[in-house]
Short mmCIF file of N, CA and C in Angstrom, two decimals:
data_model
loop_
_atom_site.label_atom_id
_atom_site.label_comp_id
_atom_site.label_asym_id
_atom_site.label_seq_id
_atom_site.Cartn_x
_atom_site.Cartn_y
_atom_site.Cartn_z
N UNK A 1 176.25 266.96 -5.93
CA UNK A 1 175.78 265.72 -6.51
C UNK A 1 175.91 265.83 -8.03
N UNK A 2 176.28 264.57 -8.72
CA UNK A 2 176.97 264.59 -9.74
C UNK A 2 175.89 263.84 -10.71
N UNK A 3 175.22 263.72 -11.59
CA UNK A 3 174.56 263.13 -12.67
C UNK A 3 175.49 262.47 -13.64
N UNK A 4 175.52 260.79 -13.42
CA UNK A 4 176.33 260.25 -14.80
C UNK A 4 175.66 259.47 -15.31
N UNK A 5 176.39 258.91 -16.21
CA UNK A 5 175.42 257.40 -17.06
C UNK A 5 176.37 256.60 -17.47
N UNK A 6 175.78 255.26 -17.22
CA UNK A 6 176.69 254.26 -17.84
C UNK A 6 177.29 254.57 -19.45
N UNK A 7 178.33 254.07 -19.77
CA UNK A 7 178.83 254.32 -21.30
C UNK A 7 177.78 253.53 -21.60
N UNK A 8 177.13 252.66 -21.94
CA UNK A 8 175.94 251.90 -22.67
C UNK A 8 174.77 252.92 -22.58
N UNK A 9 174.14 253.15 -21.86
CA UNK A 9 173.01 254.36 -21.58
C UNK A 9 173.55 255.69 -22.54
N UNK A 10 174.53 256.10 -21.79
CA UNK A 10 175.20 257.62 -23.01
C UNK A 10 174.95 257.23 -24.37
N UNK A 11 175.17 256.28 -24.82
CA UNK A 11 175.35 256.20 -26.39
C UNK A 11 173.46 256.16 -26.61
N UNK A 12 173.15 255.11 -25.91
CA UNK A 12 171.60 254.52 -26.60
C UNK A 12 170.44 255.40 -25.97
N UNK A 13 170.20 256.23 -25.11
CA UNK A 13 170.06 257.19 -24.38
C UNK A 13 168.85 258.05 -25.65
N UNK A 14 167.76 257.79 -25.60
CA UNK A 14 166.81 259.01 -26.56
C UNK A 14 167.03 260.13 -26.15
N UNK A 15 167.16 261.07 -26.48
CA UNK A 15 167.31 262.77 -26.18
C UNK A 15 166.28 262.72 -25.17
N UNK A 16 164.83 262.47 -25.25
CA UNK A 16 163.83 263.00 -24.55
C UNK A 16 163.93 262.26 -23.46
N UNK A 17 164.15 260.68 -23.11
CA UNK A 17 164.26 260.23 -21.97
C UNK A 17 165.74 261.15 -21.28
N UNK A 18 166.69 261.51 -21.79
CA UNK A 18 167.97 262.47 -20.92
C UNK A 18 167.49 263.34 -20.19
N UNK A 19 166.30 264.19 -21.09
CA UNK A 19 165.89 265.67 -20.61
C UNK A 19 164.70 265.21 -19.46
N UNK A 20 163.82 263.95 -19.49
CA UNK A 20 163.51 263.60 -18.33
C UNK A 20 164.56 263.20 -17.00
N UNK A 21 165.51 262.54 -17.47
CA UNK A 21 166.95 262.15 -16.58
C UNK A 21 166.98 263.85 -15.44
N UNK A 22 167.43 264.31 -16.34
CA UNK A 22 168.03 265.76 -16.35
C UNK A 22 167.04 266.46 -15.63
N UNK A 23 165.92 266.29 -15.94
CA UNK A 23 164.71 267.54 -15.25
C UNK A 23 165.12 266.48 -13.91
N UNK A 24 164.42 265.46 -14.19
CA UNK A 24 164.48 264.70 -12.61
C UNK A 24 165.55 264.90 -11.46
N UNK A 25 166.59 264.43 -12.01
CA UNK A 25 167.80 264.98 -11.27
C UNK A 25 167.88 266.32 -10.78
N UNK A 26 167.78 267.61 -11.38
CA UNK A 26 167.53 268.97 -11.19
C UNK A 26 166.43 269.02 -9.96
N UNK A 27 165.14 268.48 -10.08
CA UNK A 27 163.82 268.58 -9.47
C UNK A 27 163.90 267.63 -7.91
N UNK A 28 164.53 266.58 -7.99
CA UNK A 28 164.25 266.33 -7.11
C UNK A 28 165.45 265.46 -6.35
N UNK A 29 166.72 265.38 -6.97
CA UNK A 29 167.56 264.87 -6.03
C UNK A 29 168.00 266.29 -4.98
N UNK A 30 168.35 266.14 -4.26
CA UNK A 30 169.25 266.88 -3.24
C UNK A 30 170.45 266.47 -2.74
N UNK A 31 171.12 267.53 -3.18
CA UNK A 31 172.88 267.34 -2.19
C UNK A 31 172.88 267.13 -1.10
N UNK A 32 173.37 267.04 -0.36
CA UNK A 32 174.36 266.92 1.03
C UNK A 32 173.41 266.26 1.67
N UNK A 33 172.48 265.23 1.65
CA UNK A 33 171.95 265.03 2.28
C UNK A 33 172.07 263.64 3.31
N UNK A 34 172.09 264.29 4.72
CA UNK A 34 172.97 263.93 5.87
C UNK A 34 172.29 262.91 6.48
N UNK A 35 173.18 262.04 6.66
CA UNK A 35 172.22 260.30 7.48
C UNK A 35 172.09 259.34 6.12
N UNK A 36 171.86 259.85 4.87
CA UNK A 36 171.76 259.01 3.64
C UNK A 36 172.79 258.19 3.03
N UNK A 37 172.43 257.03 2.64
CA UNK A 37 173.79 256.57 1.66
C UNK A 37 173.29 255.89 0.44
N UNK A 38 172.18 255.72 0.37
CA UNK A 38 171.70 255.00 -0.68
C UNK A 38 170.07 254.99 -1.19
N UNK A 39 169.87 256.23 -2.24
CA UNK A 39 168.37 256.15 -2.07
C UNK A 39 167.90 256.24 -4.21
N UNK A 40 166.53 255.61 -4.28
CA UNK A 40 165.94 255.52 -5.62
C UNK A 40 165.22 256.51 -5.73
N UNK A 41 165.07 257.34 -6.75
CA UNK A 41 164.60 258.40 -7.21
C UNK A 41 164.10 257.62 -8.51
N UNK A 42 162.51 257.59 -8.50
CA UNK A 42 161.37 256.95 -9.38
C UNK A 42 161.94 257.77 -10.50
N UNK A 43 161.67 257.22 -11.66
CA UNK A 43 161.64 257.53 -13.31
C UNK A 43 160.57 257.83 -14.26
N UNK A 44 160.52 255.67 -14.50
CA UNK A 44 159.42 255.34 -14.51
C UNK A 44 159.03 254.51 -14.51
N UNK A 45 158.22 253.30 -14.92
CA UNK A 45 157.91 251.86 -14.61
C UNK A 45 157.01 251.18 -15.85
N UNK A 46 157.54 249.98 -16.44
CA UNK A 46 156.80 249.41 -17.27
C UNK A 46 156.23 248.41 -17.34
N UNK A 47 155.82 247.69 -18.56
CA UNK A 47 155.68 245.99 -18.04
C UNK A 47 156.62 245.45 -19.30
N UNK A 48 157.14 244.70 -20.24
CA UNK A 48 158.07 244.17 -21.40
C UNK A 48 156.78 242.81 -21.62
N UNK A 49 157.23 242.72 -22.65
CA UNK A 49 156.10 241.83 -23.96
C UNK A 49 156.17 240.55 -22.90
N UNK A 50 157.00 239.76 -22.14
CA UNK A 50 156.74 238.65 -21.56
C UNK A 50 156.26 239.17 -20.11
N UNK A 51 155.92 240.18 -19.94
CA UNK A 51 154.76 240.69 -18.46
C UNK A 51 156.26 241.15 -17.32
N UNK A 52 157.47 240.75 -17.48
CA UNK A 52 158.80 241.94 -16.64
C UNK A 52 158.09 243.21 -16.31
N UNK A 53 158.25 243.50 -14.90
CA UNK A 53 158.26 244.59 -14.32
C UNK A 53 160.00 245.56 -14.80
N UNK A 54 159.71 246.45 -15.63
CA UNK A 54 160.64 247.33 -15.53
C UNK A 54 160.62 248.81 -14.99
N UNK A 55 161.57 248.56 -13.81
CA UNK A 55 161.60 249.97 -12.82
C UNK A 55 162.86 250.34 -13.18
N UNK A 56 162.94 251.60 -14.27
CA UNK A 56 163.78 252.52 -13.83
C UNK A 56 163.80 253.81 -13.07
N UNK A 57 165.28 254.01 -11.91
CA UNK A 57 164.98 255.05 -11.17
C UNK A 57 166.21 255.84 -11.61
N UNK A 58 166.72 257.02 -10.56
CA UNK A 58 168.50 257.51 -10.22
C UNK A 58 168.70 256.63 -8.99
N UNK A 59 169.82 256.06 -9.28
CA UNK A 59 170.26 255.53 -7.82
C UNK A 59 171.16 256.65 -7.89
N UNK A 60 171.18 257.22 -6.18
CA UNK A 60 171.67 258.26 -5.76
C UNK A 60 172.33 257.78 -4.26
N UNK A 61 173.76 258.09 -4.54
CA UNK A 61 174.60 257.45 -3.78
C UNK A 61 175.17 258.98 -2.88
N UNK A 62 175.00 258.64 -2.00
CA UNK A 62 174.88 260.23 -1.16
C UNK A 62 176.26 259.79 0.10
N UNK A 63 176.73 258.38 -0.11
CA UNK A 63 177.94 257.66 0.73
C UNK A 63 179.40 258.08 0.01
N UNK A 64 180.49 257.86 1.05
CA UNK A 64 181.52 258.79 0.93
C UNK A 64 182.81 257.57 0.01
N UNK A 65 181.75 256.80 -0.56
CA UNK A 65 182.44 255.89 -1.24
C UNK A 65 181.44 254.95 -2.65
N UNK A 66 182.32 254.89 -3.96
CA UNK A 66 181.10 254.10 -4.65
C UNK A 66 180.89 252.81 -4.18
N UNK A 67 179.70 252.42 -5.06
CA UNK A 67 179.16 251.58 -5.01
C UNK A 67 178.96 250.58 -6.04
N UNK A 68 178.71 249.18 -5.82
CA UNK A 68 177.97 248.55 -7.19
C UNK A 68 176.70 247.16 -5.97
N UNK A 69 176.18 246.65 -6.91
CA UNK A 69 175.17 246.12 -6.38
C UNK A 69 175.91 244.37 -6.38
N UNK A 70 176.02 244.03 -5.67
CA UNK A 70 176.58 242.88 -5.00
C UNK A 70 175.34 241.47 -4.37
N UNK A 71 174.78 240.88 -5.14
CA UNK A 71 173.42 240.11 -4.15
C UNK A 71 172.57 240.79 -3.21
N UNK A 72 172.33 241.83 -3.34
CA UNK A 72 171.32 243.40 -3.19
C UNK A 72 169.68 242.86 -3.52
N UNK A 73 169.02 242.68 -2.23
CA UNK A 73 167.84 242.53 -2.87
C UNK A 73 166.54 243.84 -2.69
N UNK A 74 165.85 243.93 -3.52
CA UNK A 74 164.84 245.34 -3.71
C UNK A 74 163.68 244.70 -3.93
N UNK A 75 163.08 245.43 -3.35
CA UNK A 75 161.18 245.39 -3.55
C UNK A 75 160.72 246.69 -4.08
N UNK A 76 160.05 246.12 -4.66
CA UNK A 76 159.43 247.19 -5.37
C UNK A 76 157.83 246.68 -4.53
N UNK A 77 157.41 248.45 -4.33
CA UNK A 77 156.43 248.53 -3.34
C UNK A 77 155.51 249.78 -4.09
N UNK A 78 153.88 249.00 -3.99
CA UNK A 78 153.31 249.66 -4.46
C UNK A 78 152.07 250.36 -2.80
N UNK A 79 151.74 251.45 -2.74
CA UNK A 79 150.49 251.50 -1.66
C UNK A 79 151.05 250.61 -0.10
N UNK A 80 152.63 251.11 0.63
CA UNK A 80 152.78 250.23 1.45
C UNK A 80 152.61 248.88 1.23
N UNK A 81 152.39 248.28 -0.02
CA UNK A 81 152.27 246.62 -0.10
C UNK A 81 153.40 246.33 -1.15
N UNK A 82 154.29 245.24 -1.01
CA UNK A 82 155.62 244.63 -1.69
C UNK A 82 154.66 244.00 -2.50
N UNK A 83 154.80 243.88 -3.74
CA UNK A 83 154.95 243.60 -5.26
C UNK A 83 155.41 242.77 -5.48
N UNK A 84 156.77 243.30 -5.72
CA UNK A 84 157.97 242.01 -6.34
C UNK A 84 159.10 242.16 -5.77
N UNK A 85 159.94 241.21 -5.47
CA UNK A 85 161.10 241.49 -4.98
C UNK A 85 162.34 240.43 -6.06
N UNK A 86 163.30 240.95 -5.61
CA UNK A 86 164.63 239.99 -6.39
C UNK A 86 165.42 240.22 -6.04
N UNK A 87 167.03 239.46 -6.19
CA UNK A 87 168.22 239.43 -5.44
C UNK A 87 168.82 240.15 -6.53
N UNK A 88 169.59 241.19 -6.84
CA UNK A 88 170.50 241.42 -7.88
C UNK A 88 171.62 240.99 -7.83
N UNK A 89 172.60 240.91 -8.58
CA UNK A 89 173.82 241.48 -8.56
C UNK A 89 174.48 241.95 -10.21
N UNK A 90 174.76 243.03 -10.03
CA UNK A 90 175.27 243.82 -11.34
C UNK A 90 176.28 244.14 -11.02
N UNK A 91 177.28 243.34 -11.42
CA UNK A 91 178.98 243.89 -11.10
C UNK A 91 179.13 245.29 -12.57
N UNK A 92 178.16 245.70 -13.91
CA UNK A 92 178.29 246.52 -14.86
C UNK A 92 178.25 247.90 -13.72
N UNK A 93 177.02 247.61 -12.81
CA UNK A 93 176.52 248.99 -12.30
C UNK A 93 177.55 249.81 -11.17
N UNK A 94 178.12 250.37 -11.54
CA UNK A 94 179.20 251.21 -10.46
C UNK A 94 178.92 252.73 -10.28
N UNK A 95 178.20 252.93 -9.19
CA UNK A 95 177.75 254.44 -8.82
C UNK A 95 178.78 255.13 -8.02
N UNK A 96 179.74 255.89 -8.86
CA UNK A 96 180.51 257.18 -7.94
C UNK A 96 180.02 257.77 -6.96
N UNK A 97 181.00 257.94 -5.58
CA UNK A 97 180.20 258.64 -4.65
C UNK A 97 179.65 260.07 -4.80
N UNK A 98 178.88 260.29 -4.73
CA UNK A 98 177.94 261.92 -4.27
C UNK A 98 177.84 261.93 -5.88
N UNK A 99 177.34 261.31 -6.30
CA UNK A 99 176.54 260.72 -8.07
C UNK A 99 175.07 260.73 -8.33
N UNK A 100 174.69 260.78 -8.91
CA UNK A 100 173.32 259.89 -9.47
C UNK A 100 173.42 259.22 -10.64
N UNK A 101 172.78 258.11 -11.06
CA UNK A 101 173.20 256.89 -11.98
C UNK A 101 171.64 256.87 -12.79
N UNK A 102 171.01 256.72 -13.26
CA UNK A 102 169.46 256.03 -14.14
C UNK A 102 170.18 254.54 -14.33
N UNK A 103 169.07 253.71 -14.21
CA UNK A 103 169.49 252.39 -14.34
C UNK A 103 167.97 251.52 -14.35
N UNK A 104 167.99 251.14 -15.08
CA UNK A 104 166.65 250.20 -14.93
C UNK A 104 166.86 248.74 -14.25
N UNK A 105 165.97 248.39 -13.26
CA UNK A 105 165.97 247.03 -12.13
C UNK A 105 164.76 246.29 -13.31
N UNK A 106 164.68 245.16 -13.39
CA UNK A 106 163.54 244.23 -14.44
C UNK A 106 163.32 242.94 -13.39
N UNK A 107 162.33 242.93 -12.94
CA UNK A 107 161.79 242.17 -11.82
C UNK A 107 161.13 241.00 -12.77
N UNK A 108 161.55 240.28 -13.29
CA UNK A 108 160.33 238.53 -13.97
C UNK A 108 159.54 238.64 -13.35
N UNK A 109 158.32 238.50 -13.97
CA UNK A 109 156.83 237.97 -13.74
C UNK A 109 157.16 237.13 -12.11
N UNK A 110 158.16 235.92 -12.21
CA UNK A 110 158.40 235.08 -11.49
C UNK A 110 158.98 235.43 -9.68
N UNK A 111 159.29 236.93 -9.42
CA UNK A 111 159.28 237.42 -8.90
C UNK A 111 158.19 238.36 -7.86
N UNK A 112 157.13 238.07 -8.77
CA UNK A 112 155.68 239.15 -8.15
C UNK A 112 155.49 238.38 -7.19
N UNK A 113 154.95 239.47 -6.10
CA UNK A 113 154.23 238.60 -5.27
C UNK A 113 152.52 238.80 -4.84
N UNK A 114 152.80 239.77 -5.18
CA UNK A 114 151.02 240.26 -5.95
C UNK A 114 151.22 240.73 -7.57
N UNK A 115 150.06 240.41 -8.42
CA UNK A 115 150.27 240.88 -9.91
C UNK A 115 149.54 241.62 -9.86
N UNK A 116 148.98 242.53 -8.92
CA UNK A 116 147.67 243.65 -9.34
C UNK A 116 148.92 244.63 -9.13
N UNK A 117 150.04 245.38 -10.38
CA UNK A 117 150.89 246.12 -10.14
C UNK A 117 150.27 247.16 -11.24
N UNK A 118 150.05 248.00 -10.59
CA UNK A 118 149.41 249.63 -11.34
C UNK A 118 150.80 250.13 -12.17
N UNK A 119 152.05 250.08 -12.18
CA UNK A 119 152.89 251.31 -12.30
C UNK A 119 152.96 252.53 -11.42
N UNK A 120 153.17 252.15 -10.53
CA UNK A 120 152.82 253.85 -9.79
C UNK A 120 153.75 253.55 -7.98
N UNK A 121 155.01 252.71 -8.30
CA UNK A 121 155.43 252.41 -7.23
C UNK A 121 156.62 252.84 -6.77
N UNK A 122 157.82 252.45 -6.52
CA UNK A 122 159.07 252.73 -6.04
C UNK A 122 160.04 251.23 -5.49
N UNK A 123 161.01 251.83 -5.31
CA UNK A 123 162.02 250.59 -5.17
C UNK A 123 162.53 250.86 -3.43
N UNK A 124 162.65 249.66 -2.68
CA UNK A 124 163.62 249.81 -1.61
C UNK A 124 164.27 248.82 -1.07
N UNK A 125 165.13 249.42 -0.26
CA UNK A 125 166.30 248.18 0.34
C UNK A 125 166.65 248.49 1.43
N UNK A 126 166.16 247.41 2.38
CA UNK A 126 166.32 247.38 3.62
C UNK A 126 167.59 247.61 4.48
N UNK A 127 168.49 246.66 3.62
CA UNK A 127 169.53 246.21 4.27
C UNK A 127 170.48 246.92 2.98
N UNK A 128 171.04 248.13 3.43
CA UNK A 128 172.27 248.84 2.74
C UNK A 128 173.50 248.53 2.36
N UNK A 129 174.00 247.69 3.77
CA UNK A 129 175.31 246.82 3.62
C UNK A 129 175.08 245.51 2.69
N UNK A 130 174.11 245.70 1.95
CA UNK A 130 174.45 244.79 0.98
C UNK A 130 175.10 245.19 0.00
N UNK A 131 174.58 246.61 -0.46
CA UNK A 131 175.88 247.12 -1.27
C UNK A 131 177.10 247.36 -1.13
N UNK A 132 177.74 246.91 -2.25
CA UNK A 132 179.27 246.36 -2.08
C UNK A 132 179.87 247.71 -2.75
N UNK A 133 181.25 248.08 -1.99
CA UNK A 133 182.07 249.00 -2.93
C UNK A 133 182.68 248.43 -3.62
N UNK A 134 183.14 248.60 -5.07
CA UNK A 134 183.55 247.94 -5.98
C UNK A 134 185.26 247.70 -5.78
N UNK A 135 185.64 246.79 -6.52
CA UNK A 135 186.81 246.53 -5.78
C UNK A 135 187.72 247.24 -6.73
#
């Protein structure tokens, strides 16, 4: 498993958020791991001056082909209870296979579906074949 970053992230990238990147990746992704194709590895989680949920994780693409996010929708789930959810699509985001990526998801206020959100959650996606391999 491979650790990259978008060319936008590489450049703007604080040293100390990398060496969190970097510990994280080291600590807790795992290789070869069999039955997987698509999983979020937590970062960390904020709120932005107009109340945005910002979840960054590693998307860790463990499938024998990349990926990018194509009308992909994620919930972010706090305590078994969905939060917020939204439809993406980021044709920028392209995850090489057997990779890990950091990428921050920003959920609008307009998206919550409960606002009692602690920070202390994770991202998921039901439906995998929504991610598209890039063309």
């Amino acid at each position: 498993m491979n650790l990259v970053f978008d060319p936008k992230w590489d450049k703007a990238l604080p040293d100390t958020d990398r060496r969190k990147i970097e510990q994280t990746f080291q600590k807790f992704v795992l290789p070869n791991t069999a039955g997987k194709q698509i999983t979020f590895t937590p970062l960390w989680q904020a709120r932005n001056h107009r109340s945005d949920l910002l979840v960054t994780v590693l998307i860790n693409n463990y499938s024998s082909q990349a990926y990018s996010f194509g009308n992909t929708t994620l919930k972010y789930v706090e305590d078994n209870a969905v939060k917020a959810e939204k439809t993406f699509t980021l044709e920028r985001v392209y995850v090489p296979l057997d990779s890990s990526m950091p990428w921050t998801f920003i959920f609008p206020e307009s998206s919550f579906i409960n606002s009692s959100i602690n920070l202390h959650g994770s991202l998921i996606c039901h439906n995998l074949n929504d991610l598209d391999p890039p063309d």
